[in-house]
Short mmCIF file of C-alpha atoms and ligand atoms in Angstrom, two decimals:
data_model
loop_
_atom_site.label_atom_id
_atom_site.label_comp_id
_atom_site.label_asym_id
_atom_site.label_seq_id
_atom_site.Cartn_x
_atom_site.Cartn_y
_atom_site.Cartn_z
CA UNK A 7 19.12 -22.21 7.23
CA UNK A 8 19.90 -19.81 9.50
CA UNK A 9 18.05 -17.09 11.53
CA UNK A 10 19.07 -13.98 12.63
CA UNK A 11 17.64 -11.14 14.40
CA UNK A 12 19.28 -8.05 14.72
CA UNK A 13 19.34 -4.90 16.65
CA UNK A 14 20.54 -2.45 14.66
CA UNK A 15 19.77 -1.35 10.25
CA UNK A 16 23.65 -1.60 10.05
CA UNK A 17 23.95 -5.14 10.87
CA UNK A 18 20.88 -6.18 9.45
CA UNK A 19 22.13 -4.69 6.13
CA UNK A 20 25.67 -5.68 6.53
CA UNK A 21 24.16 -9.49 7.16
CA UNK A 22 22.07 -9.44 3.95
CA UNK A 23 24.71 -7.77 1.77
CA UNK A 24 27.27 -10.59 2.86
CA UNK A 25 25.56 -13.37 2.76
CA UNK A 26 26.44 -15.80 -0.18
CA UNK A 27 23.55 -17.15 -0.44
CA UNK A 28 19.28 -16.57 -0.89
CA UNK A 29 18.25 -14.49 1.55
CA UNK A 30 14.85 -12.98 2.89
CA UNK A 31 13.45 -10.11 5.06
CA UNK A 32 11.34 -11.40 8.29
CA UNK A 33 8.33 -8.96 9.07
CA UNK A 34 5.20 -10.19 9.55
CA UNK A 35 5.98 -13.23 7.74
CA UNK A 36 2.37 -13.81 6.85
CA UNK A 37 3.63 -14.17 2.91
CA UNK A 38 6.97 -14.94 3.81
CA UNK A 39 6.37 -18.16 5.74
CA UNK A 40 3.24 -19.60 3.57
CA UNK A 41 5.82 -19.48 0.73
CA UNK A 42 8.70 -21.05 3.03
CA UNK A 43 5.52 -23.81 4.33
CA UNK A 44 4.64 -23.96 0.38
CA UNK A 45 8.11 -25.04 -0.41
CA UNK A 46 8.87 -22.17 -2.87
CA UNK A 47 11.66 -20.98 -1.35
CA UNK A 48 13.98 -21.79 1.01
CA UNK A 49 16.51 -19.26 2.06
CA UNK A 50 19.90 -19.88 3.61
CA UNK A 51 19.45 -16.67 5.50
CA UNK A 52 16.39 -14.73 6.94
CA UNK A 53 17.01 -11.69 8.40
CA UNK A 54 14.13 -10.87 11.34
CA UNK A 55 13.98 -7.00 11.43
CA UNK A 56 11.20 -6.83 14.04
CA UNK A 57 13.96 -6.11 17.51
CA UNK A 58 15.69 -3.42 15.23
CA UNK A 59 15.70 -0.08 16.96
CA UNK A 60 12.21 2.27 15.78
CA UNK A 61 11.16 -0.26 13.33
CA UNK A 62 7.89 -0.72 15.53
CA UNK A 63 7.32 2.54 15.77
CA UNK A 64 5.18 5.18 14.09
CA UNK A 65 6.81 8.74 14.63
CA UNK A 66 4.79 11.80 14.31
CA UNK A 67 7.00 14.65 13.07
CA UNK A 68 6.66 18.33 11.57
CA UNK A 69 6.76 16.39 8.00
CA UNK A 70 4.55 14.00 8.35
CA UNK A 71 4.18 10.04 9.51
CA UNK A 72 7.23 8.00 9.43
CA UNK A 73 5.74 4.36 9.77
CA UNK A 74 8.50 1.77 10.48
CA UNK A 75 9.09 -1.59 8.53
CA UNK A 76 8.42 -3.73 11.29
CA UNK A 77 4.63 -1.75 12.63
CA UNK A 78 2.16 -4.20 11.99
CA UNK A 79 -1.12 -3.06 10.65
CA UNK A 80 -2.89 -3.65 13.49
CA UNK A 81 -0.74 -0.98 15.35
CA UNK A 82 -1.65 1.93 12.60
CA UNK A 83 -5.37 1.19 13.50
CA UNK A 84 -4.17 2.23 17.06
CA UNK A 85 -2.45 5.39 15.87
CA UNK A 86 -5.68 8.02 16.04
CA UNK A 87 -3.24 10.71 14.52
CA UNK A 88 -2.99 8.57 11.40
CA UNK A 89 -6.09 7.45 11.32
CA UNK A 90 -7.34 11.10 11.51
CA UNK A 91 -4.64 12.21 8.35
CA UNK A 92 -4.56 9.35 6.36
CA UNK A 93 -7.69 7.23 6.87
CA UNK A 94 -7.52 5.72 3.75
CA UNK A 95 -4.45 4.02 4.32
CA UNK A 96 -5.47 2.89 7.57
CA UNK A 97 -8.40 1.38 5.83
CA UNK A 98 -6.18 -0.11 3.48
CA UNK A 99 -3.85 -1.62 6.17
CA UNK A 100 -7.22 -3.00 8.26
CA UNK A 101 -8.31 -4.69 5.30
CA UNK A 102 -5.21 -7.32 5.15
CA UNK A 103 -6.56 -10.79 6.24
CA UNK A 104 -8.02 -11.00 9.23
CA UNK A 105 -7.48 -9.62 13.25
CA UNK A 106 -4.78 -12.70 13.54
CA UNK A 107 -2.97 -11.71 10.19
CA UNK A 108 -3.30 -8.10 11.39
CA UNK A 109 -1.74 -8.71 14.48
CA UNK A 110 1.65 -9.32 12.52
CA UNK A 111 1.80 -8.13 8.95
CA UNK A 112 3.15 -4.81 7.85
CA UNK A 113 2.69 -2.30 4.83
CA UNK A 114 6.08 -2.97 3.95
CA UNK A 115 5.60 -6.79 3.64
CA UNK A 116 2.83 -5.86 1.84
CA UNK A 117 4.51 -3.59 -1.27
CA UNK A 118 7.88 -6.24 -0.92
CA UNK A 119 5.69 -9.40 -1.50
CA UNK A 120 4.70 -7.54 -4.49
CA UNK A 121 1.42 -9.06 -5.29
CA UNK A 122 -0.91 -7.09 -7.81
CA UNK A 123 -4.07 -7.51 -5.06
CA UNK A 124 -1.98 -5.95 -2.45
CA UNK A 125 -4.36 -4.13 -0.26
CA UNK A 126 -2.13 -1.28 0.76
CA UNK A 127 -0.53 -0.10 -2.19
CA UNK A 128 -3.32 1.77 -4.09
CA UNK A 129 -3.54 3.70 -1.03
CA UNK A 130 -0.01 4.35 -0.36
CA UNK A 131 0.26 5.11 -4.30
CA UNK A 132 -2.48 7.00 -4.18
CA UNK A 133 -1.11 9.00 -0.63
CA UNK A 134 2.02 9.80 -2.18
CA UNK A 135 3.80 7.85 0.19
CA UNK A 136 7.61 7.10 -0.02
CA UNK A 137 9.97 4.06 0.77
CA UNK A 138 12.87 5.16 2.98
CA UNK A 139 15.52 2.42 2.26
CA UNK A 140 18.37 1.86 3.56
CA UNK A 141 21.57 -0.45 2.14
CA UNK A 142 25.50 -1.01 1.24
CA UNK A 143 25.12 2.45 -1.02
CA UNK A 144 23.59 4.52 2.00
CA UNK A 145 19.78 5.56 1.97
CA UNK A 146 17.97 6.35 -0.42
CA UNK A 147 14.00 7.67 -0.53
CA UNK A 148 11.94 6.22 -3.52
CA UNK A 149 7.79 6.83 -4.32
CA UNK A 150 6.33 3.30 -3.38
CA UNK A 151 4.80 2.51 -6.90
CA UNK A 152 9.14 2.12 -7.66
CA UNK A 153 9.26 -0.66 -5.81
CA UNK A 154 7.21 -3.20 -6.69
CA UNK A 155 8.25 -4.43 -11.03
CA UNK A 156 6.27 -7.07 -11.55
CA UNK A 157 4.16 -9.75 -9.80
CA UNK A 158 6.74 -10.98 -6.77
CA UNK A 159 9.50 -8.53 -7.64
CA UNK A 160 11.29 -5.32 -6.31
CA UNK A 161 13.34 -2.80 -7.48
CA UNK A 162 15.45 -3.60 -4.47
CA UNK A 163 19.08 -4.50 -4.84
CA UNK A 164 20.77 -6.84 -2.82
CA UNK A 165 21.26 -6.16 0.74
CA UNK A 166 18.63 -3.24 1.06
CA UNK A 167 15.82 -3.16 3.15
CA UNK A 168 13.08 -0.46 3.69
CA UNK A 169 13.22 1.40 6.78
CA UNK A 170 9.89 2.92 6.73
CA UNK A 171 7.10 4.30 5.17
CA UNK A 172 6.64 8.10 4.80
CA UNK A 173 3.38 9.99 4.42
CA UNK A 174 3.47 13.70 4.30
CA UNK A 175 1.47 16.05 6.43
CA UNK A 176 -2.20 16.50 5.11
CA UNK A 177 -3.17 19.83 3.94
CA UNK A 178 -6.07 21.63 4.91
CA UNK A 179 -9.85 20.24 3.46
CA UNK A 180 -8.14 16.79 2.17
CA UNK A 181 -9.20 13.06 2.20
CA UNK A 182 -8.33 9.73 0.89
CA UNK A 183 -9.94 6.50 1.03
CA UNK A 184 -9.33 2.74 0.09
CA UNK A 185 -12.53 0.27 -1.27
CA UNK A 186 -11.65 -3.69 -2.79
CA UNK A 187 -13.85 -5.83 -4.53
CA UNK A 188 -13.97 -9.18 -3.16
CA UNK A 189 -16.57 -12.33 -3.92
CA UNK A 190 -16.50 -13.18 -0.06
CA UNK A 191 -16.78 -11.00 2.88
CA UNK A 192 -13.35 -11.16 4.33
CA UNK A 193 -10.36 -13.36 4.05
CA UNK A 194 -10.46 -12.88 0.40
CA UNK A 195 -7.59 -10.80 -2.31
CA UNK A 196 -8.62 -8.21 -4.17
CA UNK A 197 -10.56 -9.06 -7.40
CA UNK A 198 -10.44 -4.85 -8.32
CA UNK A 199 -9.76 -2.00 -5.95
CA UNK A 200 -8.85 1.42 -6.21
CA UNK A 201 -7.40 4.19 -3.93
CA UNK A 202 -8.24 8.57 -4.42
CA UNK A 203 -6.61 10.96 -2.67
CA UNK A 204 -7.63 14.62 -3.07
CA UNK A 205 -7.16 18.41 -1.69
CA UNK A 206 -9.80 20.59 -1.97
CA UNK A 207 -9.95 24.46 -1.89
CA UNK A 208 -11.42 26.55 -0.01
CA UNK A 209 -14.54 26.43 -2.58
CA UNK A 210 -14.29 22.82 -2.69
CA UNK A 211 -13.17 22.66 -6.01
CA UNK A 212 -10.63 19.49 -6.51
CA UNK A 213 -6.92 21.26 -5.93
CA UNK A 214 -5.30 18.22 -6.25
CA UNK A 215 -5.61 14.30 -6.49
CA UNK A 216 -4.59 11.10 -7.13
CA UNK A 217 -6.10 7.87 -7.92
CA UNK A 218 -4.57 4.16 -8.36
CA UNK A 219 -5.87 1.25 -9.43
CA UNK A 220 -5.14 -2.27 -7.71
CA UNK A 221 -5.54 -6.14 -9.08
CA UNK A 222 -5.93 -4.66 -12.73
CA UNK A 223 -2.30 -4.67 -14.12
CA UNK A 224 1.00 -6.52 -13.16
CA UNK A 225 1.63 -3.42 -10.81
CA UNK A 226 -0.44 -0.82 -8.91
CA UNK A 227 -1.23 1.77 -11.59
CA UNK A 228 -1.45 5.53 -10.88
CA UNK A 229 -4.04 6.56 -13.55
CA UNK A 230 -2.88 10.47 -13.93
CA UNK A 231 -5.84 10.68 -16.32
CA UNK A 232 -8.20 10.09 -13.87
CA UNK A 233 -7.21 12.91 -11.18
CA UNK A 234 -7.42 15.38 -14.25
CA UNK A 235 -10.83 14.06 -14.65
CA UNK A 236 -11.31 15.81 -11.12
CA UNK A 237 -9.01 18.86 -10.76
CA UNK A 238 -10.30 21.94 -11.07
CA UNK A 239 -13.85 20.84 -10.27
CA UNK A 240 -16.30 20.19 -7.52
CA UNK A 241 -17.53 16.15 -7.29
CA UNK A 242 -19.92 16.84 -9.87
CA UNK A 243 -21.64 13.80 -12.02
CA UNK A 244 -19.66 14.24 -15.11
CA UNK A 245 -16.57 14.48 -13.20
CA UNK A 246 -17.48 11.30 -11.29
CA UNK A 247 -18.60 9.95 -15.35
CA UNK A 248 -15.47 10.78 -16.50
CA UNK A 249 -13.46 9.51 -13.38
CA UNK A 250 -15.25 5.90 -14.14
CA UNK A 251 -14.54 5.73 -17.74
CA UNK A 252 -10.98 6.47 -17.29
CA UNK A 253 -10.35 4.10 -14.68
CA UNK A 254 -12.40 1.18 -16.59
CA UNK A 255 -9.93 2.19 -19.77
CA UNK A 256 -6.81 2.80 -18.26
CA UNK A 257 -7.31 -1.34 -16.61
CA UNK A 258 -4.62 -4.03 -18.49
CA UNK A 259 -6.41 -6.72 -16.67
CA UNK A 260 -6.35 -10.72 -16.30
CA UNK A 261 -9.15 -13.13 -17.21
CA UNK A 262 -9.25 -15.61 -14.82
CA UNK A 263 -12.51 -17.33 -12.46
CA UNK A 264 -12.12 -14.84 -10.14
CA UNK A 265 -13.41 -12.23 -12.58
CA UNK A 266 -13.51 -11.29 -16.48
CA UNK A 267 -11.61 -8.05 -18.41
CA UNK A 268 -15.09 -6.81 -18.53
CA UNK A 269 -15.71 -7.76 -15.04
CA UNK A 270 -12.65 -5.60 -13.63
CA UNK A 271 -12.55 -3.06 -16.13
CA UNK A 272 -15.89 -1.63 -15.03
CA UNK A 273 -16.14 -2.36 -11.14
CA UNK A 274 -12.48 -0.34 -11.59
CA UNK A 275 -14.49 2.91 -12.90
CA UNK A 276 -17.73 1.92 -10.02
CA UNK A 277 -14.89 1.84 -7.25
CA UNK A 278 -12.85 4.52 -8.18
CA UNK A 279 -16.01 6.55 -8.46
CA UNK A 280 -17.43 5.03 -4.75
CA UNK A 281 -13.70 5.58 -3.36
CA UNK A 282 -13.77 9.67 -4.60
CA UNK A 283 -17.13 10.36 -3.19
CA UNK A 284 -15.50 8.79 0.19
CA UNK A 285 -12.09 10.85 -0.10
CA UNK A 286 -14.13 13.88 -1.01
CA UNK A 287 -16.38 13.81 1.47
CA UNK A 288 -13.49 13.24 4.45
CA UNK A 289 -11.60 16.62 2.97
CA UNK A 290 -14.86 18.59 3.88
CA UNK A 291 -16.69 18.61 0.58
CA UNK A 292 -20.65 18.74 -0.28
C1 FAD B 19 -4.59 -15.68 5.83
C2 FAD B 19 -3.96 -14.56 5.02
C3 FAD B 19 -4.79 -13.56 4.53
C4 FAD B 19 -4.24 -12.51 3.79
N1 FAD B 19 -5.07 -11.54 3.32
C5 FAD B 19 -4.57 -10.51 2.61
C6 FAD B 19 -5.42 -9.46 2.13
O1 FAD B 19 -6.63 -9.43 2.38
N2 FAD B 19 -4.84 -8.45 1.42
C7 FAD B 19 -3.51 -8.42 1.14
O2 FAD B 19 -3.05 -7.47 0.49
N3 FAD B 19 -2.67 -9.40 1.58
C8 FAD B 19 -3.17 -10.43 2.31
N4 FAD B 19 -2.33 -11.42 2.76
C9 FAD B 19 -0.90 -11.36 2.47
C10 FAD B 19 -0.04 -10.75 3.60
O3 FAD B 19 -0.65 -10.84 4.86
C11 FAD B 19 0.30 -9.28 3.32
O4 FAD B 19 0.93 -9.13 2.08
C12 FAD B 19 1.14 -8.65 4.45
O5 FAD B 19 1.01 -7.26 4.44
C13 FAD B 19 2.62 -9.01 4.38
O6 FAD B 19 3.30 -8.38 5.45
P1 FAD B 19 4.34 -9.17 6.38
O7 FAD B 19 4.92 -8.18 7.32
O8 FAD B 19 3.69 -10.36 7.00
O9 FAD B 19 5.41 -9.62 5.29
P2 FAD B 19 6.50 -10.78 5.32
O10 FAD B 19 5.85 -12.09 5.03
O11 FAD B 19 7.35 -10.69 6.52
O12 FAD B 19 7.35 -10.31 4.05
C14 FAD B 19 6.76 -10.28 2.74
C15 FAD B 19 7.86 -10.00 1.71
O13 FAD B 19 8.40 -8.69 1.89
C16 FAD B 19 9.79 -8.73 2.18
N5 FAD B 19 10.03 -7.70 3.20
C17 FAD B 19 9.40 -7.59 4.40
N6 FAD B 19 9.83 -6.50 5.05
C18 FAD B 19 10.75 -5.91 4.26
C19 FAD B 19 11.55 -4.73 4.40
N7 FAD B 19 11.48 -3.95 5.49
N8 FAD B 19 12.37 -4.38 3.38
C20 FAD B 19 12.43 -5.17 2.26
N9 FAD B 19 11.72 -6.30 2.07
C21 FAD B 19 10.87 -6.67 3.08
C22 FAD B 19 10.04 -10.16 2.69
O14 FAD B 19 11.36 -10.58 2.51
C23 FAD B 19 9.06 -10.94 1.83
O15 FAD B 19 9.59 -11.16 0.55
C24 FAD B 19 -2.85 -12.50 3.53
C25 FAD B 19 -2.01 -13.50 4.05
C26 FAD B 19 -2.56 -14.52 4.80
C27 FAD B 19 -1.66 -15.58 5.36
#
């Protein structure tokens, strides 16, 4: 096995692309290396992106956030700017595991491992937020719910890696928010969570919005249903009503002892409902 670690997205991509063999991104590593300690995989190359140049860094620009591969989430609970824009996500981000875990693992890990419970990803899905990658074919900028296909797999082809994650720059009145169910306090994967976004006019009428759903389909889903459910109105009851019973229908849950289809398909519609009242109340709305 061999480890690598370089300095530059060029070499790091030309190193992937080339090598003959399995190969696997280094980030946090806090999926990465259980599964390498688990024995399911062993790759003949791992490619350490964390001393590439700006990968640790979260750049503030007239766009937007540009949130590097290698920022742990620890780090975007630092940034106030983000926390202030996107507090959702951050939310999201602070949820993953514990301080420790926090201390190393990134959003990108996060949407790469490609679990169904990832904490992040309704958020990001929900923030519109984009992968910037970068491979042999150049860069390319994808939505984030294109990456993840299926439990543990990417729409990633072979010797690309994602530089960062972009969020654009909030409009005015707007507010997003992140809630998970989970049997234990902490320490635990998501059971059901969801993720709302939402822009509000001047009124406080619903401009815009999104909502995704987490741990309730082989993928994050973005339930366009559900942010009709609120455009176009203030956070009344029946829009919150209607917000619920879309969410609890638009679930393709598992049954397994961690919770039933019935289980998930309505704490889904309670969450989603819990997680708009949040994002509505953060954009400015009464
Ligand atoms: C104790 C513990 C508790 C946890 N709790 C939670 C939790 O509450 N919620 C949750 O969602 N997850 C949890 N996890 C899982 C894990 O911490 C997260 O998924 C984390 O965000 C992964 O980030 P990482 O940087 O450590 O990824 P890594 O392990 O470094 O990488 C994960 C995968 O992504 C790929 N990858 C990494 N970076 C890139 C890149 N830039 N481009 C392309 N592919 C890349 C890697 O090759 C690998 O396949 C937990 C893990 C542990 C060990």
């Amino acid at each position: 096995m061999r480890y690598i670690r370089p300095l530059s997205m060029e070499d790091a991509v030309g190193q992937l692309a080339g090598s003959p063999g399995t190969a696997a991104i280094l980030a946090g590593g806090s999926d990465l290396l259980v599964r390498m300690k688990g024995g399911f995989i062993e790759p003949d190359l791992i490619v350490d992106i964390k001393a590439i140049d700006g990968l640790g860094e979260i750049r503030e620009t007239a766009e937007g956030f540009s949130i590097g591969a290698a920022v742990s989430c620890a780090l975007m609970g630092e940034s106030a700017a983000l926390k202030r824009e996107w507090p959702g996500v951050v939310e999201a981000a602070k949820l993953i595991g514990s301080k420790q875990v926090q201390g190393r693992c990134t959003i990108v890990g996060n949407l790469c491992n490609a679990s169904p419970a990832a904490d992040s990803v309704p958020a990001l899905v929900a923030a519109g937020a984009r992968a910037l990658i970068v491979g042999p074919g150049g860069r390319r900028t994808v939505a984030v719910e294109a990456v993840p296909t299926g439990p543990g797999k990417t729409s990633l082809a072979k010797g690309e890696i994602i530089e960062a994650i972009l969020l654009d720059r909030r409009a005015p009145r707007s507010g997003d928010a992140y809630l998970r169910f989970i049997p234990r306090t902490e320490m635990d994967i998501a059971v059901v969570s969801a993720g709302v976004n939402l822009t509000l006019d001047e009124q406080g009428v619903v401009k815009s919005a999104r909502v995704a759903l987490g741990a309730v389909a082989p993928t994050v889903l973005l339930v366009d249903e559900a942010a009709e459910a609120l455009i176009g109105r203030k956070l009344d009851e029946a829009a919150l009503e209607r917000l619920a019973m879309v969410c609890s229908g638009a679930c393709r849950p598992i049954d397994d002892k961690r919770g039933t289809v019935e289980f998930r398909r309505k704490v889904a519609g309670v969450l989603a409902r819990r997680a708009a009242t949040t994002a509505y109340s953060r954009a400015g709305g009464k």
